[in-house]
């Protein structure tokens, strides 16, 4: 009986202990849940929003935290300012890139205007000035031929005076069209001014240059033979010599041209 009584008391104590432990666990879980919810509200959610704002570039996401007086508020303000500054920088970079593209486009237009004659499509004196010394030095150093063809339209002033400048422009365009079709891709056909044209022919000896010059002359005569003004051209051909300067080389091409003019025009003269 005594054992039975003691066992009953022990059982009651164990039940009390289990209930107490269970209540303690429930209370602890409740406290931890409340703590977690508070932690989530005060720190975890703000940090999550801050990370989201940084990843997605959305400063408005942290707007609700910037009025807090704690570290989260200070961090939210710093992140918002950073994101706004980064947005401004990105806008500035986009604007700068747009301006750079416009500038590159403008530079390309300027380069084309500098390099290509608007009326004829031939190269300009700008190209001549930028290329002549390079071609001269390269020819001398590598011992490769460099030739030149000097061209002038015959009686061009008379055509202008008789038929007008519009016809004169068409004549120049026609001559240029023939030249562009009959030079090599490596050649430099340059409008030096008015009706004066110079072709620089790298890696072409005087014989090759003479063939090109004669082809151009005959093609020009054929092109205008059915017109009432019958255009012809005179040409002078030369090749760079070992003792030549740039000036003497080009002067000899002009001298050959003047000989063609003096000998009746519509002809090619070679001086070497």
PDB file of C-alpha atoms in Angstrom:
ATOM      1  CA  UNK A   1       0.000   0.000   0.000  1.00  0.00           C
ATOM      2  CA  UNK A   2       2.816   2.336   0.885  1.00  0.00           C
ATOM      3  CA  UNK A   3       4.495   1.583  -2.470  1.00  0.00           C
ATOM      4  CA  UNK A   4       1.258   2.124  -4.317  1.00  0.00           C
ATOM      5  CA  UNK A   5       0.752   5.452  -2.588  1.00  0.00           C
ATOM      6  CA  UNK A   6       4.301   6.574  -3.308  1.00  0.00           C
ATOM      7  CA  UNK A   7       4.033   5.487  -6.948  1.00  0.00           C
ATOM      8  CA  UNK A   8       0.852   7.519  -7.352  1.00  0.00           C
ATOM      9  CA  UNK A   9       2.578  10.592  -5.916  1.00  0.00           C
ATOM     10  CA  UNK A  10       5.577  10.045  -8.184  1.00  0.00           C
ATOM     11  CA  UNK A  11       3.309   9.751 -11.169  1.00  0.00           C
ATOM     12  CA  UNK A  12       1.609  13.005 -10.255  1.00  0.00           C
ATOM     13  CA  UNK A  13       5.012  14.719  -9.876  1.00  0.00           C
ATOM     14  CA  UNK A  14       6.109  13.424 -13.269  1.00  0.00           C
ATOM     15  CA  UNK A  15       2.917  14.670 -14.864  1.00  0.00           C
ATOM     16  CA  UNK A  16       3.465  18.078 -13.239  1.00  0.00           C
ATOM     17  CA  UNK A  17       7.053  18.122 -14.489  1.00  0.00           C
ATOM     18  CA  UNK A  18       6.012  17.172 -18.040  1.00  0.00           C
ATOM     19  CA  UNK A  19       3.311  19.816 -18.034  1.00  0.00           C
ATOM     20  CA  UNK A  20       5.777  22.372 -16.678  1.00  0.00           C
ATOM     21  CA  UNK A  21       8.372  21.479 -19.287  1.00  0.00           C
ATOM     22  CA  UNK A  22       5.763  21.579 -22.041  1.00  0.00           C
ATOM     23  CA  UNK A  23       4.540  24.964 -20.852  1.00  0.00           C
ATOM     24  CA  UNK A  24       8.118  26.179 -20.690  1.00  0.00           C
ATOM     25  CA  UNK A  25       8.752  25.009 -24.232  1.00  0.00           C
ATOM     26  CA  UNK A  26       5.569  26.691 -25.446  1.00  0.00           C
ATOM     27  CA  UNK A  27       6.544  29.899 -23.671  1.00  0.00           C
ATOM     28  CA  UNK A  28      10.082  29.684 -25.068  1.00  0.00           C
ATOM     29  CA  UNK A  29       8.784  29.075 -28.576  1.00  0.00           C
ATOM     30  CA  UNK A  30       6.385  31.986 -28.213  1.00  0.00           C
ATOM     31  CA  UNK A  31       9.191  34.240 -26.973  1.00  0.00           C
ATOM     32  CA  UNK A  32      11.472  33.113 -29.838  1.00  0.00           C
ATOM     33  CA  UNK A  33       8.658  33.624 -32.342  1.00  0.00           C
ATOM     34  CA  UNK A  34       7.998  37.115 -31.032  1.00  0.00           C
ATOM     35  CA  UNK A  35      11.745  37.803 -31.059  1.00  0.00           C
ATOM     36  CA  UNK A  36      12.048  36.490 -34.638  1.00  0.00           C
ATOM     37  CA  UNK A  37       9.086  38.541 -35.822  1.00  0.00           C
ATOM     38  CA  UNK A  38      10.549  41.639 -34.210  1.00  0.00           C
ATOM     39  CA  UNK A  39      13.976  40.839 -35.631  1.00  0.00           C
ATOM     40  CA  UNK A  40      12.434  40.307 -39.040  1.00  0.00           C
ATOM     41  CA  UNK A  41      10.527  43.552 -38.815  1.00  0.00           C
ATOM     42  CA  UNK A  42      13.427  45.576 -37.482  1.00  0.00           C
ATOM     43  CA  UNK A  43      16.382  44.060 -39.353  1.00  0.00           C
ATOM     44  CA  UNK A  44      15.817  41.109 -41.682  1.00  0.00           C
ATOM     45  CA  UNK A  45      13.056  42.688 -43.816  1.00  0.00           C
ATOM     46  CA  UNK A  46      14.907  46.017 -44.134  1.00  0.00           C
ATOM     47  CA  UNK A  47      18.123  44.219 -45.124  1.00  0.00           C
ATOM     48  CA  UNK A  48      16.196  42.133 -47.636  1.00  0.00           C
ATOM     49  CA  UNK A  49      14.623  45.291 -49.122  1.00  0.00           C
ATOM     50  CA  UNK A  50      17.986  47.033 -49.167  1.00  0.00           C
ATOM     51  CA  UNK A  51      19.590  44.123 -51.049  1.00  0.00           C
ATOM     52  CA  UNK A  52      16.641  44.079 -53.461  1.00  0.00           C
ATOM     53  CA  UNK A  53      16.983  47.832 -54.017  1.00  0.00           C
ATOM     54  CA  UNK A  54      20.701  47.499 -54.784  1.00  0.00           C
ATOM     55  CA  UNK A  55      20.210  44.535 -57.140  1.00  0.00           C
ATOM     56  CA  UNK A  56      17.293  46.107 -58.999  1.00  0.00           C
ATOM     57  CA  UNK A  57      18.268  49.797 -58.822  1.00  0.00           C
ATOM     58  CA  UNK A  58      15.016  50.770 -57.061  1.00  0.00           C
ATOM     59  CA  UNK A  59      15.722  53.436 -54.418  1.00  0.00           C
ATOM     60  CA  UNK A  60      11.995  53.732 -53.614  1.00  0.00           C
ATOM     61  CA  UNK A  61      12.160  50.270 -52.006  1.00  0.00           C
ATOM     62  CA  UNK A  62      14.105  51.672 -49.030  1.00  0.00           C
ATOM     63  CA  UNK A  63      12.106  54.901 -48.783  1.00  0.00           C
ATOM     64  CA  UNK A  64      10.086  53.641 -45.779  1.00  0.00           C
ATOM     65  CA  UNK A  65      13.243  53.042 -43.710  1.00  0.00           C
ATOM     66  CA  UNK A  66      15.042  56.368 -44.146  1.00  0.00           C
ATOM     67  CA  UNK A  67      13.056  58.040 -41.334  1.00  0.00           C
ATOM     68  CA  UNK A  68      14.210  55.562 -38.711  1.00  0.00           C
ATOM     69  CA  UNK A  69      16.693  56.911 -36.200  1.00  0.00           C
ATOM     70  CA  UNK A  70      18.782  53.758 -35.929  1.00  0.00           C
ATOM     71  CA  UNK A  71      21.540  52.191 -38.031  1.00  0.00           C
ATOM     72  CA  UNK A  72      18.962  50.764 -40.462  1.00  0.00           C
ATOM     73  CA  UNK A  73      17.701  54.282 -41.155  1.00  0.00           C
ATOM     74  CA  UNK A  74      21.243  55.575 -41.716  1.00  0.00           C
ATOM     75  CA  UNK A  75      21.994  52.640 -44.013  1.00  0.00           C
ATOM     76  CA  UNK A  76      18.746  53.161 -45.952  1.00  0.00           C
ATOM     77  CA  UNK A  77      19.570  56.842 -46.460  1.00  0.00           C
ATOM     78  CA  UNK A  78      23.082  55.988 -47.648  1.00  0.00           C
ATOM     79  CA  UNK A  79      21.765  53.320 -50.044  1.00  0.00           C
ATOM     80  CA  UNK A  80      19.097  55.654 -51.422  1.00  0.00           C
ATOM     81  CA  UNK A  81      21.660  58.405 -52.028  1.00  0.00           C
ATOM     82  CA  UNK A  82      24.026  55.914 -53.619  1.00  0.00           C
ATOM     83  CA  UNK A  83      21.325  54.590 -55.953  1.00  0.00           C
ATOM     84  CA  UNK A  84      20.265  58.110 -56.955  1.00  0.00           C
ATOM     85  CA  UNK A  85      23.890  59.055 -57.639  1.00  0.00           C
ATOM     86  CA  UNK A  86      24.416  55.881 -59.648  1.00  0.00           C
ATOM     87  CA  UNK A  87      21.269  56.632 -61.647  1.00  0.00           C
ATOM     88  CA  UNK A  88      22.545  60.131 -62.346  1.00  0.00           C
ATOM     89  CA  UNK A  89      25.924  58.730 -63.373  1.00  0.00           C
ATOM     90  CA  UNK A  90      24.256  56.219 -65.708  1.00  0.00           C
ATOM     91  CA  UNK A  91      22.154  58.978 -67.261  1.00  0.00           C
ATOM     92  CA  UNK A  92      25.268  61.102 -67.668  1.00  0.00           C
ATOM     93  CA  UNK A  93      27.157  58.189 -69.249  1.00  0.00           C
ATOM     94  CA  UNK A  94      24.292  57.539 -71.668  1.00  0.00           C
ATOM     95  CA  UNK A  95      24.162  61.220 -72.569  1.00  0.00           C
ATOM     96  CA  UNK A  96      27.938  61.243 -72.976  1.00  0.00           C
ATOM     97  CA  UNK A  97      27.810  58.179 -75.239  1.00  0.00           C
ATOM     98  CA  UNK A  98      25.091  59.831 -77.339  1.00  0.00           C
ATOM     99  CA  UNK A  99      27.238  62.947 -77.657  1.00  0.00           C
ATOM    100  CA  UNK A 100      30.269  60.819 -78.517  1.00  0.00           C
ATOM    101  CA  UNK A 101      28.312  59.047 -81.232  1.00  0.00           C
ATOM    102  CA  UNK A 102      27.190  62.387 -82.627  1.00  0.00           C
ATOM    103  CA  UNK A 103      30.767  63.635 -82.467  1.00  0.00           C
ATOM    104  CA  UNK A 104      32.072  60.529 -84.234  1.00  0.00           C
ATOM    105  CA  UNK A 105      29.415  60.954 -86.910  1.00  0.00           C
ATOM    106  CA  UNK A 106      30.327  64.626 -87.307  1.00  0.00           C
ATOM    107  CA  UNK A 107      34.030  63.786 -87.479  1.00  0.00           C
ATOM    108  CA  UNK A 108      33.314  61.205 -90.156  1.00  0.00           C
ATOM    109  CA  UNK A 109      31.323  63.746 -92.159  1.00  0.00           C
ATOM    110  CA  UNK A 110      34.141  66.279 -91.789  1.00  0.00           C
ATOM    111  CA  UNK A 111      36.704  63.642 -92.788  1.00  0.00           C
ATOM    112  CA  UNK A 112      34.685  62.778 -95.880  1.00  0.00           C
ATOM    113  CA  UNK A 113      34.358  66.457 -96.779  1.00  0.00           C
ATOM    114  CA  UNK A 114      38.100  66.899 -96.301  1.00  0.00           C
ATOM    115  CA  UNK A 115      39.055  63.767 -98.210  1.00  0.00           C
ATOM    116  CA  UNK A 116      36.544  63.656-101.050  1.00  0.00           C
ATOM    117  CA  UNK A 117      35.681  66.416-103.485  1.00  0.00           C
ATOM    118  CA  UNK A 118      31.926  67.005-103.404  1.00  0.00           C
ATOM    119  CA  UNK A 119      31.549  67.746-107.107  1.00  0.00           C
ATOM    120  CA  UNK A 120      33.709  65.058-108.687  1.00  0.00           C
ATOM    121  CA  UNK A 121      34.124  62.350-106.046  1.00  0.00           C
ATOM    122  CA  UNK A 122      37.897  62.574-106.492  1.00  0.00           C
ATOM    123  CA  UNK A 123      40.215  62.915-103.503  1.00  0.00           C
ATOM    124  CA  UNK A 124      41.169  66.393-102.294  1.00  0.00           C
ATOM    125  CA  UNK A 125      44.349  68.317-101.608  1.00  0.00           C
ATOM    126  CA  UNK A 126      43.931  67.309 -97.976  1.00  0.00           C
ATOM    127  CA  UNK A 127      44.643  63.700 -98.993  1.00  0.00           C
ATOM    128  CA  UNK A 128      47.511  64.849-101.203  1.00  0.00           C
ATOM    129  CA  UNK A 129      49.107  66.736 -98.315  1.00  0.00           C
ATOM    130  CA  UNK A 130      48.673  63.783 -95.944  1.00  0.00           C
ATOM    131  CA  UNK A 131      49.894  61.098 -98.382  1.00  0.00           C
ATOM    132  CA  UNK A 132      52.559  62.541-100.681  1.00  0.00           C
ATOM    133  CA  UNK A 133      55.411  62.461 -98.157  1.00  0.00           C
ATOM    134  CA  UNK A 134      54.482  58.957 -96.993  1.00  0.00           C
ATOM    135  CA  UNK A 135      54.437  57.653-100.568  1.00  0.00           C
ATOM    136  CA  UNK A 136      57.699  59.442-101.359  1.00  0.00           C
ATOM    137  CA  UNK A 137      59.528  58.055 -98.316  1.00  0.00           C
ATOM    138  CA  UNK A 138      58.104  54.562 -98.818  1.00  0.00           C
ATOM    139  CA  UNK A 139      59.165  54.529-102.466  1.00  0.00           C
ATOM    140  CA  UNK A 140      62.692  55.656-101.596  1.00  0.00           C
ATOM    141  CA  UNK A 141      63.096  53.311 -98.622  1.00  0.00           C
ATOM    142  CA  UNK A 142      61.633  50.181-100.210  1.00  0.00           C
ATOM    143  CA  UNK A 143      62.907  50.899-103.718  1.00  0.00           C
ATOM    144  CA  UNK A 144      59.470  50.493-105.230  1.00  0.00           C
ATOM    145  CA  UNK A 145      58.278  52.658-108.136  1.00  0.00           C
ATOM    146  CA  UNK A 146      56.041  55.677-107.678  1.00  0.00           C
ATOM    147  CA  UNK A 147      54.567  57.390-110.722  1.00  0.00           C
ATOM    148  CA  UNK A 148      52.373  60.422-111.272  1.00  0.00           C
ATOM    149  CA  UNK A 149      49.923  61.501-113.965  1.00  0.00           C
ATOM    150  CA  UNK A 150      49.122  65.196-114.284  1.00  0.00           C
ATOM    151  CA  UNK A 151      45.827  65.903-116.108  1.00  0.00           C
ATOM    152  CA  UNK A 152      44.176  69.043-117.384  1.00  0.00           C
ATOM    153  CA  UNK A 153      40.953  69.460-119.383  1.00  0.00           C
ATOM    154  CA  UNK A 154      41.590  71.041-122.773  1.00  0.00           C
ATOM    155  CA  UNK A 155      39.902  74.383-123.490  1.00  0.00           C
ATOM    156  CA  UNK A 156      37.977  74.199-120.225  1.00  0.00           C
ATOM    157  CA  UNK A 157      37.674  77.973-119.846  1.00  0.00           C
ATOM    158  CA  UNK A 158      36.151  78.188-123.314  1.00  0.00           C
ATOM    159  CA  UNK A 159      33.589  75.503-122.399  1.00  0.00           C
ATOM    160  CA  UNK A 160      32.679  77.422-119.241  1.00  0.00           C
ATOM    161  CA  UNK A 161      32.415  80.739-121.087  1.00  0.00           C
ATOM    162  CA  UNK A 162      30.409  79.295-123.982  1.00  0.00           C
ATOM    163  CA  UNK A 163      28.089  76.830-122.327  1.00  0.00           C
ATOM    164  CA  UNK A 164      28.057  78.004-118.713  1.00  0.00           C
ATOM    165  CA  UNK A 165      29.445  76.733-115.428  1.00  0.00           C
ATOM    166  CA  UNK A 166      26.786  74.047-115.064  1.00  0.00           C
ATOM    167  CA  UNK A 167      28.082  72.385-118.211  1.00  0.00           C
ATOM    168  CA  UNK A 168      31.621  72.895-116.924  1.00  0.00           C
ATOM    169  CA  UNK A 169      30.678  71.058-113.741  1.00  0.00           C
ATOM    170  CA  UNK A 170      29.202  68.202-115.760  1.00  0.00           C
ATOM    171  CA  UNK A 171      32.417  68.009-117.769  1.00  0.00           C
ATOM    172  CA  UNK A 172      34.500  67.734-114.588  1.00  0.00           C
ATOM    173  CA  UNK A 173      32.185  65.065-113.199  1.00  0.00           C
ATOM    174  CA  UNK A 174      32.388  63.122-116.460  1.00  0.00           C
ATOM    175  CA  UNK A 175      36.191  63.261-116.532  1.00  0.00           C
ATOM    176  CA  UNK A 176      36.317  62.196-112.867  1.00  0.00           C
ATOM    177  CA  UNK A 177      33.953  59.304-113.557  1.00  0.00           C
ATOM    178  CA  UNK A 178      36.277  58.005-116.281  1.00  0.00           C
ATOM    179  CA  UNK A 179      39.325  58.385-114.030  1.00  0.00           C
ATOM    180  CA  UNK A 180      37.720  56.562-111.101  1.00  0.00           C
ATOM    181  CA  UNK A 181      36.748  53.663-113.359  1.00  0.00           C
ATOM    182  CA  UNK A 182      40.235  53.307-114.838  1.00  0.00           C
ATOM    183  CA  UNK A 183      42.614  53.648-111.895  1.00  0.00           C
ATOM    184  CA  UNK A 184      43.589  50.906-109.466  1.00  0.00           C
ATOM    185  CA  UNK A 185      42.218  50.695-105.928  1.00  0.00           C
ATOM    186  CA  UNK A 186      45.675  51.605-104.608  1.00  0.00           C
ATOM    187  CA  UNK A 187      45.947  54.813-106.674  1.00  0.00           C
ATOM    188  CA  UNK A 188      45.219  58.337-105.465  1.00  0.00           C
ATOM    189  CA  UNK A 189      43.208  60.400-108.026  1.00  0.00           C
ATOM    190  CA  UNK A 190      43.233  63.932-106.605  1.00  0.00           C
ATOM    191  CA  UNK A 191      41.507  67.106-107.727  1.00  0.00           C
ATOM    192  CA  UNK A 192      44.205  69.699-107.119  1.00  0.00           C
ATOM    193  CA  UNK A 193      41.977  72.643-108.063  1.00  0.00           C
ATOM    194  CA  UNK A 194      39.723  73.710-110.917  1.00  0.00           C
ATOM    195  CA  UNK A 195      40.191  71.251-113.762  1.00  0.00           C
ATOM    196  CA  UNK A 196      43.700  70.212-112.622  1.00  0.00           C
ATOM    197  CA  UNK A 197      43.918  66.570-111.554  1.00  0.00           C
ATOM    198  CA  UNK A 198      46.880  64.572-110.236  1.00  0.00           C
ATOM    199  CA  UNK A 199      47.002  60.791-109.954  1.00  0.00           C
ATOM    200  CA  UNK A 200      49.632  59.241-107.686  1.00  0.00           C
ATOM    201  CA  UNK A 201      50.352  55.627-108.568  1.00  0.00           C
ATOM    202  CA  UNK A 202      52.319  53.688-105.934  1.00  0.00           C
ATOM    203  CA  UNK A 203      54.053  50.514-107.149  1.00  0.00           C
ATOM    204  CA  UNK A 204      53.515  51.502-110.784  1.00  0.00           C
ATOM    205  CA  UNK A 205      56.463  52.149-113.099  1.00  0.00           C
ATOM    206  CA  UNK A 206      56.352  54.674-115.900  1.00  0.00           C
ATOM    207  CA  UNK A 207      55.150  52.146-118.487  1.00  0.00           C
ATOM    208  CA  UNK A 208      52.195  51.084-116.322  1.00  0.00           C
ATOM    209  CA  UNK A 209      51.382  54.724-115.608  1.00  0.00           C
ATOM    210  CA  UNK A 210      51.517  55.545-119.330  1.00  0.00           C
ATOM    211  CA  UNK A 211      49.067  52.745-120.134  1.00  0.00           C
ATOM    212  CA  UNK A 212      46.639  54.022-117.478  1.00  0.00           C
ATOM    213  CA  UNK A 213      47.022  57.610-118.730  1.00  0.00           C
ATOM    214  CA  UNK A 214      46.325  56.647-122.346  1.00  0.00           C
ATOM    215  CA  UNK A 215      43.317  54.580-121.322  1.00  0.00           C
ATOM    216  CA  UNK A 216      41.882  57.525-119.421  1.00  0.00           C
ATOM    217  CA  UNK A 217      42.557  59.937-122.305  1.00  0.00           C
ATOM    218  CA  UNK A 218      40.831  57.764-124.912  1.00  0.00           C
ATOM    219  CA  UNK A 219      37.887  56.974-122.605  1.00  0.00           C
ATOM    220  CA  UNK A 220      37.311  60.689-121.941  1.00  0.00           C
ATOM    221  CA  UNK A 221      37.360  61.472-125.658  1.00  0.00           C
ATOM    222  CA  UNK A 222      34.874  58.661-126.305  1.00  0.00           C
ATOM    223  CA  UNK A 223      32.587  59.772-123.484  1.00  0.00           C
ATOM    224  CA  UNK A 224      32.155  63.291-124.870  1.00  0.00           C
ATOM    225  CA  UNK A 225      32.411  62.679-128.624  1.00  0.00           C
ATOM    226  CA  UNK A 226      28.632  62.956-129.102  1.00  0.00           C
ATOM    227  CA  UNK A 227      28.366  66.260-127.175  1.00  0.00           C
ATOM    228  CA  UNK A 228      28.539  69.665-128.803  1.00  0.00           C
ATOM    229  CA  UNK A 229      31.511  70.672-126.669  1.00  0.00           C
ATOM    230  CA  UNK A 230      33.674  67.543-127.374  1.00  0.00           C
ATOM    231  CA  UNK A 231      35.899  67.358-124.286  1.00  0.00           C
ATOM    232  CA  UNK A 232      39.500  66.121-124.422  1.00  0.00           C
ATOM    233  CA  UNK A 233      42.292  66.082-121.859  1.00  0.00           C
ATOM    234  CA  UNK A 234      46.062  66.476-121.899  1.00  0.00           C
ATOM    235  CA  UNK A 235      48.282  64.372-119.651  1.00  0.00           C
ATOM    236  CA  UNK A 236      51.850  64.281-118.361  1.00  0.00           C
ATOM    237  CA  UNK A 237      53.441  61.137-116.938  1.00  0.00           C
ATOM    238  CA  UNK A 238      56.608  60.658-114.893  1.00  0.00           C
ATOM    239  CA  UNK A 239      58.223  58.319-112.377  1.00  0.00           C
ATOM    240  CA  UNK A 240      60.113  59.150-109.204  1.00  0.00           C
ATOM    241  CA  UNK A 241      63.887  59.017-109.713  1.00  0.00           C
ATOM    242  CA  UNK A 242      66.590  58.345-107.162  1.00  0.00           C
ATOM    243  CA  UNK A 243      67.724  61.964-106.881  1.00  0.00           C
ATOM    244  CA  UNK A 244      64.201  63.443-106.937  1.00  0.00           C
ATOM    245  CA  UNK A 245      62.659  65.582-104.251  1.00  0.00           C
ATOM    246  CA  UNK A 246      58.889  65.701-103.969  1.00  0.00           C
ATOM    247  CA  UNK A 247      58.949  69.074-105.684  1.00  0.00           C
ATOM    248  CA  UNK A 248      61.117  67.972-108.619  1.00  0.00           C
ATOM    249  CA  UNK A 249      59.026  64.815-109.084  1.00  0.00           C
ATOM    250  CA  UNK A 250      55.745  66.734-109.291  1.00  0.00           C
ATOM    251  CA  UNK A 251      57.261  69.544-111.337  1.00  0.00           C
ATOM    252  CA  UNK A 252      58.358  67.048-114.005  1.00  0.00           C
ATOM    253  CA  UNK A 253      54.806  65.682-114.246  1.00  0.00           C
ATOM    254  CA  UNK A 254      53.552  69.244-114.802  1.00  0.00           C
ATOM    255  CA  UNK A 255      56.263  69.860-117.410  1.00  0.00           C
ATOM    256  CA  UNK A 256      55.146  66.751-119.291  1.00  0.00           C
ATOM    257  CA  UNK A 257      51.565  68.055-119.185  1.00  0.00           C
ATOM    258  CA  UNK A 258      52.623  71.457-120.556  1.00  0.00           C
ATOM    259  CA  UNK A 259      54.423  69.709-123.429  1.00  0.00           C
ATOM    260  CA  UNK A 260      51.185  67.867-124.275  1.00  0.00           C
ATOM    261  CA  UNK A 261      49.329  71.176-124.240  1.00  0.00           C
ATOM    262  CA  UNK A 262      51.979  72.846-126.441  1.00  0.00           C
ATOM    263  CA  UNK A 263      51.977  69.993-128.926  1.00  0.00           C
ATOM    264  CA  UNK A 264      48.293  70.207-129.761  1.00  0.00           C
ATOM    265  CA  UNK A 265      46.504  68.863-126.660  1.00  0.00           C
ATOM    266  CA  UNK A 266      44.577  65.602-126.344  1.00  0.00           C
ATOM    267  CA  UNK A 267      47.784  63.642-125.889  1.00  0.00           C
ATOM    268  CA  UNK A 268      49.999  62.045-123.237  1.00  0.00           C
ATOM    269  CA  UNK A 269      53.659  63.030-122.769  1.00  0.00           C
ATOM    270  CA  UNK A 270      56.125  60.952-120.768  1.00  0.00           C
ATOM    271  CA  UNK A 271      59.161  62.517-119.056  1.00  0.00           C
ATOM    272  CA  UNK A 272      61.660  60.429-117.089  1.00  0.00           C
TER     273      UNK A 272
END
